[in-house]
């Protein structure tokens, strides 16, 4: 299988480059920027991409790849910081410039190879504070913006390209086409990455493991696909456990149990640990502490189950690529955005090894697998739900009142989207609640109640997201229902921040 290797220099978009390339059926893999020449050779890539990153090439501690990587005679594309690395390496000059963030008009100066078929100009997404003041000998400018005279450069005889903008984000027009030009035309990679092939390979690998597997299922698509893949590989050596932590959507525990028992032939056990989780969360306001407590309690519940029903050798989890990058586990120097409860590793006292069959996949790829494995459409089209559940949609301490508000208000948001035939058209929708309160008037009575925040976003893979422009009439219906049906709510707001700079979940 042909492969493109992306060297990660710390950009929050690094995985997104891989994601975009996989969209057109070519496998792309993220590796640390300081991977050795020998390790990179073993991967046998058809081409190399340098990601962006927060560093400056002229800083003393700037991350740089091993020199011999430049001598591999493979096609090379540098993006943002990667572009500046190429300029610096081959004898050009990089300087600090006026910061350029957001959309800029990219004018195409040469439409051969990398920018072929893109047109005379496109909107391109910029995010940089440095620029190429002087391009290296043997390179030519193939695209420019008002703020960057060398926004795209090329050494066509060496098949080396540098671009100051980010083709991987949806804000860049024809960004995928630019990546496609590099991967398919310049690198000559074959389009042989398919989910059918992934299933075959995953099942073959999992079938070779020894011992029994314990899989925590949440009712979400990730853990469900993990369970079905593992069951396909090892059959009854898999036991699935669903833990009701009290932080689920309204009536979700009943729906999940019915779904598994009615549709799948796996060994399924349901455990009600509501009091255990909510007791541990009592008085805790810090979001990171809440995430870690939920993750730790899941492990405690699984360990207790394993002692009584084991022995088990493996604990299976539905970790995805975006989980890893957002937890700073990306192999480059990315900053931690938030910790995911199924990424932080297992505690020393747990005698189970971790099994993460989906660790290198994106959400849309998991949905494709779900469809192939005959998962009911209602499940694989269901909106993503955070591992720590409503603990991260309740800002501050998790209390019974706020739990009820988050459950009922979120159900109202989902119901109204379904009624408007918009549920399947948005990526995620929910209602969050915090400690902020405001005065409202109910009848002739002034009431001091909670403020609910409705959050609805559009996305492809959760790496970036834009707030959804819902019809005002629909927002009005949601607001009226929430304030009328939930006694403790007086105000409803709509969140209009995109990712970045915001995240999809409030914590």
Coordinates of C-alpha atoms in Angstrom, one line a residue:
X1 CA 0.0 0.0 0.0
X2 CA 1.4 3.4 -1.0
X3 CA 2.0 5.9 1.8
X4 CA 2.5 9.6 2.4
X5 CA 4.4 10.4 5.6
X6 CA 3.7 13.7 7.4
X7 CA 6.4 15.0 9.8
X8 CA 4.7 16.7 12.7
X9 CA 6.2 20.0 13.8
X10 CA 3.5 20.7 16.3
X11 CA 0.6 22.1 14.3
X12 CA -2.9 21.4 15.5
X13 CA -3.7 20.7 11.9
X14 CA -1.1 18.0 11.5
X15 CA -3.6 15.1 11.6
X16 CA -5.9 17.1 9.3
X17 CA -3.3 16.8 6.5
X18 CA -3.5 13.0 6.9
X19 CA -7.2 13.2 7.0
X20 CA -7.5 15.1 3.8
X21 CA -5.2 12.8 1.9
X22 CA -7.1 9.7 3.1
X23 CA -10.2 11.3 1.7
X24 CA -9.0 10.4 -1.8
X25 CA -8.0 6.9 -0.8
X26 CA -4.2 7.3 -0.1
X27 CA -2.9 6.2 3.3
X28 CA -1.1 9.0 5.2
X29 CA 0.7 8.6 8.5
X30 CA 1.9 11.1 11.0
X31 CA 5.4 10.7 12.5
X32 CA 7.5 12.8 14.8
X33 CA 9.6 15.6 13.1
X34 CA 12.7 14.0 14.6
X35 CA 12.1 10.6 13.2
X36 CA 15.4 9.0 12.2
X37 CA 16.4 8.6 8.6
X38 CA 16.5 4.8 9.0
X39 CA 13.0 4.7 10.5
X40 CA 11.6 6.9 7.7
X41 CA 13.2 4.7 5.1
X42 CA 11.5 1.6 6.6
X43 CA 8.1 3.3 6.1
X44 CA 9.0 3.5 2.4
X45 CA 6.9 6.6 1.6
X46 CA 6.0 7.8 -1.8
X47 CA 6.4 11.4 -0.6
X48 CA 7.0 13.5 2.5
X49 CA 5.1 16.5 3.9
X50 CA 6.4 18.9 6.6
X51 CA 3.5 20.2 8.7
X52 CA 3.1 23.6 10.1
X53 CA 4.0 24.5 13.7
X54 CA 4.3 27.3 16.2
X55 CA 8.1 27.7 16.0
X56 CA 10.3 30.1 14.1
X57 CA 13.1 28.6 12.0
X58 CA 15.6 31.2 13.2
X59 CA 15.0 30.3 16.9
X60 CA 17.8 28.4 18.6
X61 CA 15.4 25.6 19.7
X62 CA 13.5 25.4 16.4
X63 CA 12.5 21.7 15.6
X64 CA 14.4 20.5 12.5
X65 CA 14.4 17.1 10.8
X66 CA 17.4 15.0 10.3
X67 CA 19.6 16.3 7.5
X68 CA 19.7 13.0 5.6
X69 CA 15.9 13.2 5.1
X70 CA 16.5 16.0 2.6
X71 CA 18.7 13.6 0.6
X72 CA 16.1 10.9 0.1
X73 CA 15.2 12.3 -3.3
X74 CA 11.5 12.0 -2.5
X75 CA 8.9 14.6 -3.4
X76 CA 8.6 17.1 -0.5
X77 CA 5.9 19.5 0.4
X78 CA 6.3 22.0 3.2
X79 CA 3.3 23.7 4.8
X80 CA 3.6 27.0 6.7
X81 CA 6.5 26.3 9.1
X82 CA 7.4 23.4 6.8
X83 CA 7.6 25.9 3.9
X84 CA 9.9 28.1 6.0
X85 CA 12.1 25.1 6.8
X86 CA 12.6 24.4 3.1
X87 CA 13.4 28.1 2.4
X88 CA 16.0 28.1 5.2
X89 CA 17.5 24.7 4.4
X90 CA 18.1 25.5 0.7
X91 CA 19.7 28.9 1.1
X92 CA 16.8 31.3 1.2
X93 CA 16.0 33.7 4.0
X94 CA 13.1 33.8 6.5
X95 CA 12.2 36.9 8.4
X96 CA 9.6 38.0 11.0
X97 CA 6.7 39.6 9.3
X98 CA 3.3 41.2 10.0
X99 CA 1.2 38.4 11.4
X100 CA -1.3 37.1 8.8
X101 CA -4.2 35.1 10.2
X102 CA -7.4 34.2 8.3
X103 CA -8.4 34.2 4.7
X104 CA -6.2 35.8 2.0
X105 CA -6.5 35.9 -1.8
X106 CA -3.8 33.6 -3.3
X107 CA -2.9 34.6 -6.9
X108 CA -1.5 31.7 -9.0
X109 CA 1.7 32.6 -10.8
X110 CA 2.5 29.1 -12.2
X111 CA -0.2 26.5 -12.6
X112 CA 2.0 23.5 -13.4
X113 CA 2.1 20.5 -11.0
X114 CA 1.2 21.6 -7.5
X115 CA -1.3 24.3 -8.5
X116 CA -2.5 22.8 -11.7
X117 CA -6.2 23.3 -12.3
X118 CA -6.7 25.6 -9.3
X119 CA -7.6 28.6 -11.4
X120 CA -6.2 32.2 -11.4
X121 CA -6.8 32.8 -7.7
X122 CA -8.4 31.2 -4.6
X123 CA -9.0 32.1 -1.0
X124 CA -6.3 30.5 1.2
X125 CA -6.1 30.2 5.0
X126 CA -3.1 31.9 6.5
X127 CA -1.7 31.5 10.0
X128 CA 1.8 32.8 10.4
X129 CA 4.1 35.4 11.8
X130 CA 7.2 34.7 9.6
X131 CA 7.6 34.7 5.8
X132 CA 10.2 34.0 3.1
X133 CA 12.0 37.2 2.4
X134 CA 14.3 35.6 -0.1
X135 CA 13.6 32.3 -1.8
X136 CA 16.4 29.7 -2.4
X137 CA 18.4 29.4 -5.6
X138 CA 16.7 27.1 -8.1
X139 CA 13.2 27.8 -6.7
X140 CA 10.6 30.0 -8.2
X141 CA 7.5 31.7 -6.8
X142 CA 4.3 29.9 -8.0
X143 CA 1.8 31.8 -5.9
X144 CA 1.6 35.0 -3.9
X145 CA -0.8 36.9 -1.6
X146 CA -0.9 40.6 -0.7
X147 CA 0.9 39.8 2.6
X148 CA 3.3 37.1 1.4
X149 CA 5.1 37.6 -1.9
X150 CA 6.4 33.9 -1.8
X151 CA 3.2 32.2 -0.5
X152 CA 4.0 29.2 -2.8
X153 CA 7.4 28.2 -4.2
X154 CA 8.7 25.3 -6.2
X155 CA 11.8 23.5 -7.3
X156 CA 10.2 21.4 -10.0
X157 CA 13.4 19.6 -11.0
X158 CA 13.7 18.4 -7.3
X159 CA 9.9 18.0 -6.8
X160 CA 10.2 20.2 -3.7
X161 CA 7.3 22.6 -2.9
X162 CA 6.6 25.1 -0.1
X163 CA 3.3 26.8 0.7
X164 CA 2.7 29.4 3.4
X165 CA -1.0 28.7 3.6
X166 CA -2.9 25.6 5.0
X167 CA -4.5 23.6 2.2
X168 CA -5.8 21.0 4.7
X169 CA -8.4 23.3 6.3
X170 CA -11.8 23.8 4.8
X171 CA -11.3 27.5 4.6
X172 CA -8.8 27.1 1.8
X173 CA -10.6 26.9 -1.5
X174 CA -9.5 23.8 -3.5
X175 CA -7.1 22.9 -0.7
X176 CA -7.8 19.2 -1.2
X177 CA -7.1 19.5 -4.9
X178 CA -3.7 21.0 -4.1
X179 CA -2.9 18.1 -1.9
X180 CA -4.2 15.7 -4.5
X181 CA -1.9 17.3 -7.1
X182 CA 1.1 16.7 -4.8
X183 CA 0.1 13.2 -3.8
X184 CA -1.2 11.7 -7.0
X185 CA 0.6 13.7 -9.7
X186 CA 3.9 14.6 -8.1
X187 CA 4.4 11.6 -5.9
X188 CA 2.5 9.1 -8.1
X189 CA 0.8 7.4 -5.2
X190 CA -1.9 4.7 -5.8
X191 CA -5.3 5.2 -4.3
X192 CA -5.4 1.9 -2.5
X193 CA -6.5 2.8 1.1
X194 CA -10.1 1.5 1.7
X195 CA -12.1 0.7 4.8
X196 CA -12.8 -2.8 3.5
X197 CA -9.1 -3.4 3.5
X198 CA -8.7 -1.9 6.9
X199 CA -11.3 -4.3 8.3
X200 CA -9.6 -7.3 6.8
X201 CA -6.2 -6.2 8.2
X202 CA -7.6 -5.3 11.7
X203 CA -9.4 -8.6 12.0
X204 CA -6.3 -10.5 11.0
X205 CA -4.2 -8.7 13.6
X206 CA -6.7 -9.0 16.4
X207 CA -7.2 -12.7 15.7
X208 CA -3.6 -13.3 16.6
X209 CA -3.8 -11.9 20.1
X210 CA -3.9 -14.2 23.1
X211 CA -6.3 -14.1 26.1
X212 CA -9.7 -12.6 26.6
X213 CA -10.7 -9.0 25.8
X214 CA -12.8 -6.7 28.0
X215 CA -14.5 -3.9 26.0
X216 CA -16.2 -0.9 27.5
X217 CA -19.1 0.1 25.3
X218 CA -20.8 3.5 25.6
X219 CA -23.4 3.1 22.9
X220 CA -21.5 5.5 20.7
X221 CA -20.2 4.5 17.3
X222 CA -16.5 4.3 18.2
X223 CA -16.8 1.7 21.0
X224 CA -19.6 -0.2 19.1
X225 CA -17.3 -0.6 16.0
X226 CA -14.4 -1.6 18.2
X227 CA -16.6 -4.3 19.8
X228 CA -17.9 -5.6 16.4
X229 CA -14.4 -5.7 14.9
X230 CA -13.0 -7.6 17.9
X231 CA -15.9 -10.0 18.0
X232 CA -15.4 -10.7 14.3
X233 CA -11.8 -11.6 15.1
X234 CA -12.0 -13.6 18.4
X235 CA -15.7 -14.3 19.0
X236 CA -16.7 -15.2 22.5
X237 CA -13.3 -14.3 23.9
X238 CA -14.7 -10.7 24.0
X239 CA -16.9 -9.5 26.8
X240 CA -18.6 -6.1 26.4
X241 CA -19.5 -4.0 29.5
X242 CA -21.7 -0.9 29.4
X243 CA -21.3 1.4 32.5
X244 CA -24.1 3.8 33.3
X245 CA -22.1 6.6 35.0
X246 CA -25.1 8.9 35.4
X247 CA -23.7 11.3 32.9
X248 CA -25.5 10.0 29.8
X249 CA -28.1 11.6 27.6
X250 CA -31.7 11.3 28.6
X251 CA -32.8 7.7 28.9
X252 CA -29.7 6.6 27.0
X253 CA -28.9 3.7 29.3
X254 CA -32.1 1.9 28.3
X255 CA -31.7 2.7 24.6
X256 CA -28.1 1.3 24.6
X257 CA -29.0 -2.0 26.3
X258 CA -31.9 -2.6 23.9
X259 CA -29.8 -1.8 20.9
X260 CA -27.0 -4.3 21.8
X261 CA -29.4 -7.0 22.8
X262 CA -31.6 -6.6 19.7
X263 CA -28.9 -6.1 17.0
X264 CA -25.6 -7.7 18.0
X265 CA -24.6 -11.2 19.2
X266 CA -21.9 -10.1 21.6
X267 CA -21.6 -11.0 25.3
X268 CA -23.1 -7.8 26.9
X269 CA -23.3 -6.8 30.6
X270 CA -24.8 -3.5 31.9
X271 CA -23.6 -2.0 35.2
X272 CA -25.2 0.9 37.0
X273 CA -22.4 2.9 38.7
X274 CA -24.3 6.2 38.9
X275 CA -23.8 6.8 42.6
X276 CA -20.1 5.9 42.4
X277 CA -19.3 8.4 39.6
X278 CA -21.5 11.3 40.9
X279 CA -20.1 10.8 44.4
X280 CA -16.5 11.1 43.2
X281 CA -17.5 14.3 41.2
X282 CA -19.2 16.0 44.1
X283 CA -17.5 19.3 44.8
X284 CA -15.2 19.1 41.8
X285 CA -15.2 22.2 39.5
X286 CA -12.0 21.9 37.5
X287 CA -12.7 20.4 34.0
X288 CA -9.5 18.5 33.8
X289 CA -10.0 16.9 37.2
X290 CA -13.5 15.9 36.2
X291 CA -12.2 14.2 33.1
X292 CA -9.5 12.4 35.0
X293 CA -12.0 11.3 37.7
X294 CA -14.4 9.9 35.1
X295 CA -11.6 8.0 33.3
X296 CA -10.3 6.7 36.6
X297 CA -13.7 5.5 37.8
X298 CA -14.3 3.7 34.5
X299 CA -11.0 1.8 35.1
X300 CA -12.1 1.0 38.7
X301 CA -15.4 -0.4 37.4
X302 CA -13.8 -2.5 34.7
X303 CA -11.2 -3.8 37.1
X304 CA -13.9 -5.0 39.5
X305 CA -15.7 -6.6 36.7
X306 CA -12.5 -8.3 35.4
X307 CA -11.8 -9.7 38.9
X308 CA -15.2 -11.3 39.0
X309 CA -15.5 -12.4 35.4
X310 CA -12.0 -12.8 34.1
X311 CA -9.2 -13.5 33.6
X312 CA -8.8 -10.8 30.9
X313 CA -5.6 -9.8 29.2
X314 CA -6.8 -6.8 27.2
X315 CA -9.0 -3.7 27.7
X316 CA -10.4 -2.4 24.4
X317 CA -11.1 1.3 23.8
X318 CA -12.4 3.4 20.9
X319 CA -9.6 5.9 20.7
X320 CA -9.4 7.9 17.4
X321 CA -6.7 10.0 15.8
X322 CA -8.3 13.3 16.9
X323 CA -8.4 12.1 20.5
X324 CA -4.7 11.6 20.3
X325 CA -3.8 15.0 18.8
X326 CA -6.0 16.9 21.2
X327 CA -4.4 15.2 24.2
X328 CA -0.9 16.3 23.1
X329 CA 0.0 12.7 22.4
X330 CA 0.8 13.7 18.8
X331 CA 4.4 12.7 18.2
X332 CA 5.4 16.3 17.4
X333 CA 5.6 19.2 20.0
X334 CA 1.8 20.1 20.0
X335 CA 0.3 21.6 23.1
X336 CA -2.3 19.8 25.2
X337 CA -5.8 21.1 24.4
X338 CA -7.6 18.7 26.7
X339 CA -7.2 15.2 28.0
X340 CA -9.3 12.4 26.7
X341 CA -10.4 9.8 29.2
X342 CA -9.3 6.9 26.9
X343 CA -5.9 8.3 25.9
X344 CA -4.0 9.0 29.1
X345 CA -2.7 5.4 29.4
X346 CA -3.6 2.8 32.0
X347 CA -2.7 3.2 35.7
X348 CA 0.0 1.0 37.1
X349 CA -2.3 -1.0 39.3
X350 CA -4.4 -2.2 36.4
X351 CA -3.1 -5.5 35.0
X352 CA -4.6 -5.1 31.6
X353 CA -3.0 -4.3 28.3
X354 CA -4.7 -1.7 26.0
X355 CA -6.2 -2.5 22.7
X356 CA -7.2 0.4 20.4
X357 CA -8.1 -0.9 16.9
X358 CA -9.3 2.5 15.7
X359 CA -6.4 4.6 17.0
X360 CA -5.3 5.6 13.5
X361 CA -8.8 6.4 12.1
X362 CA -11.0 9.4 11.8
X363 CA -14.7 9.6 12.7
X364 CA -15.9 9.5 9.1
X365 CA -13.8 6.4 8.5
X366 CA -15.3 4.8 11.5
X367 CA -18.8 5.6 10.1
X368 CA -17.9 3.9 6.9
X369 CA -16.8 0.8 8.8
X370 CA -20.0 0.8 10.8
X371 CA -22.0 0.8 7.6
X372 CA -19.9 -2.1 6.2
X373 CA -20.5 -4.0 9.5
X374 CA -24.3 -3.5 9.3
X375 CA -24.6 -1.2 12.3
X376 CA -28.1 0.3 12.4
X377 CA -28.1 3.7 10.6
X378 CA -29.7 5.3 13.7
X379 CA -26.5 4.6 15.6
X380 CA -23.8 5.5 13.1
X381 CA -25.5 8.7 12.2
X382 CA -25.9 9.6 15.9
X383 CA -24.0 12.7 17.0
X384 CA -20.6 12.3 18.8
X385 CA -20.8 12.3 22.6
X386 CA -17.8 13.0 24.9
X387 CA -16.3 10.1 26.9
X388 CA -16.7 11.9 30.2
X389 CA -20.3 12.5 29.2
X390 CA -22.3 15.5 30.6
X391 CA -19.4 16.1 33.1
X392 CA -17.9 18.3 30.4
X393 CA -21.1 19.9 29.3
X394 CA -21.8 21.0 32.9
X395 CA -19.5 23.9 33.7
X396 CA -18.5 23.8 37.3
X397 CA -19.7 21.2 39.8
X398 CA -22.0 18.4 38.5
X399 CA -25.2 18.8 40.5
X400 CA -28.6 17.0 40.2
X401 CA -30.2 20.2 39.0
X402 CA -27.6 20.9 36.3
X403 CA -27.7 17.2 35.3
X404 CA -31.4 17.4 34.7
X405 CA -31.1 20.6 32.8
X406 CA -28.3 19.3 30.5
X407 CA -30.3 16.0 29.8
X408 CA -33.7 17.6 29.1
X409 CA -32.4 20.7 27.2
X410 CA -30.2 18.6 25.0
X411 CA -33.1 16.2 24.1
X412 CA -35.2 19.3 23.2
X413 CA -32.4 20.5 20.9
X414 CA -32.1 17.1 19.2
X415 CA -35.8 16.7 18.9
X416 CA -36.3 20.1 17.2
X417 CA -33.4 19.4 14.8
X418 CA -35.1 16.0 13.9
X419 CA -38.4 17.7 13.4
X420 CA -36.8 20.3 11.1
X421 CA -34.9 17.5 9.2
X422 CA -31.6 19.1 10.2
X423 CA -30.2 16.5 12.6
X424 CA -28.3 14.5 10.0
X425 CA -27.0 17.7 8.4
X426 CA -25.1 19.0 11.4
X427 CA -22.1 17.4 13.1
X428 CA -23.1 17.8 16.7
X429 CA -25.8 19.5 18.8
X430 CA -26.4 19.8 22.5
X431 CA -27.2 22.1 25.4
X432 CA -24.7 23.0 28.1
X433 CA -25.2 24.6 31.5
X434 CA -23.0 26.3 34.0
X435 CA -23.2 28.4 37.2
X436 CA -24.2 31.6 35.5
X437 CA -27.7 32.7 36.4
X438 CA -30.1 35.4 35.2
X439 CA -33.5 36.8 36.1
X440 CA -36.5 35.8 34.1
X441 CA -40.3 36.5 34.5
X442 CA -42.7 33.6 34.7
X443 CA -46.3 34.8 34.8
X444 CA -46.1 37.7 37.2
X445 CA -43.2 36.2 39.2
X446 CA -39.6 37.2 38.8
X447 CA -37.4 34.1 38.9
X448 CA -33.6 33.7 39.2
X449 CA -32.6 30.7 37.1
X450 CA -29.9 29.0 35.1
X451 CA -28.6 30.1 31.6
X452 CA -28.6 27.3 29.0
X453 CA -26.1 27.4 26.1
X454 CA -27.1 25.7 22.9
X455 CA -24.2 24.5 20.7
X456 CA -24.7 23.3 17.1
X457 CA -21.7 22.9 14.8
X458 CA -20.9 21.8 11.2
X459 CA -17.7 19.7 10.7
X460 CA -16.2 16.9 8.7
X461 CA -13.9 15.3 11.3
X462 CA -14.1 17.4 14.5
X463 CA -10.6 18.8 13.8
X464 CA -12.2 22.1 12.8
X465 CA -15.8 23.1 13.1
X466 CA -18.0 26.1 12.3
X467 CA -21.1 27.1 14.2
X468 CA -24.3 26.3 12.4
X469 CA -26.5 29.1 11.1
X470 CA -29.8 27.7 12.3
X471 CA -33.1 29.5 11.2
X472 CA -34.1 32.0 13.8
X473 CA -37.6 30.4 14.0
X474 CA -36.0 27.1 15.0
X475 CA -33.8 28.7 17.7
X476 CA -37.0 30.4 19.0
X477 CA -38.8 27.1 19.3
X478 CA -35.8 25.5 21.1
X479 CA -35.6 28.5 23.5
X480 CA -39.3 28.5 24.2
X481 CA -39.4 24.8 24.9
X482 CA -36.4 24.9 27.2
X483 CA -37.7 27.8 29.3
X484 CA -41.2 26.4 29.4
X485 CA -40.4 22.8 30.1
X486 CA -37.4 23.1 32.5
X487 CA -38.4 25.0 35.7
X488 CA -34.8 26.1 36.6
X489 CA -34.0 27.8 33.3
X490 CA -34.7 31.5 32.6
X491 CA -32.3 32.3 29.7
X492 CA -31.2 30.5 26.6
X493 CA -28.1 31.5 24.5
X494 CA -26.7 30.3 21.2
X495 CA -22.9 29.8 20.9
X496 CA -21.4 31.3 17.8
X497 CA -17.7 30.5 18.2
X498 CA -16.0 28.2 15.7
X499 CA -13.1 25.8 16.2
X500 CA -10.5 27.2 16.3
X501 CA -10.3 29.2 18.4
X502 CA -13.0 27.5 20.5
X503 CA -13.4 23.8 21.0
X504 CA -16.6 21.9 20.2
X505 CA -17.2 20.9 23.8
X506 CA -17.2 23.7 26.5
X507 CA -14.6 21.9 28.6

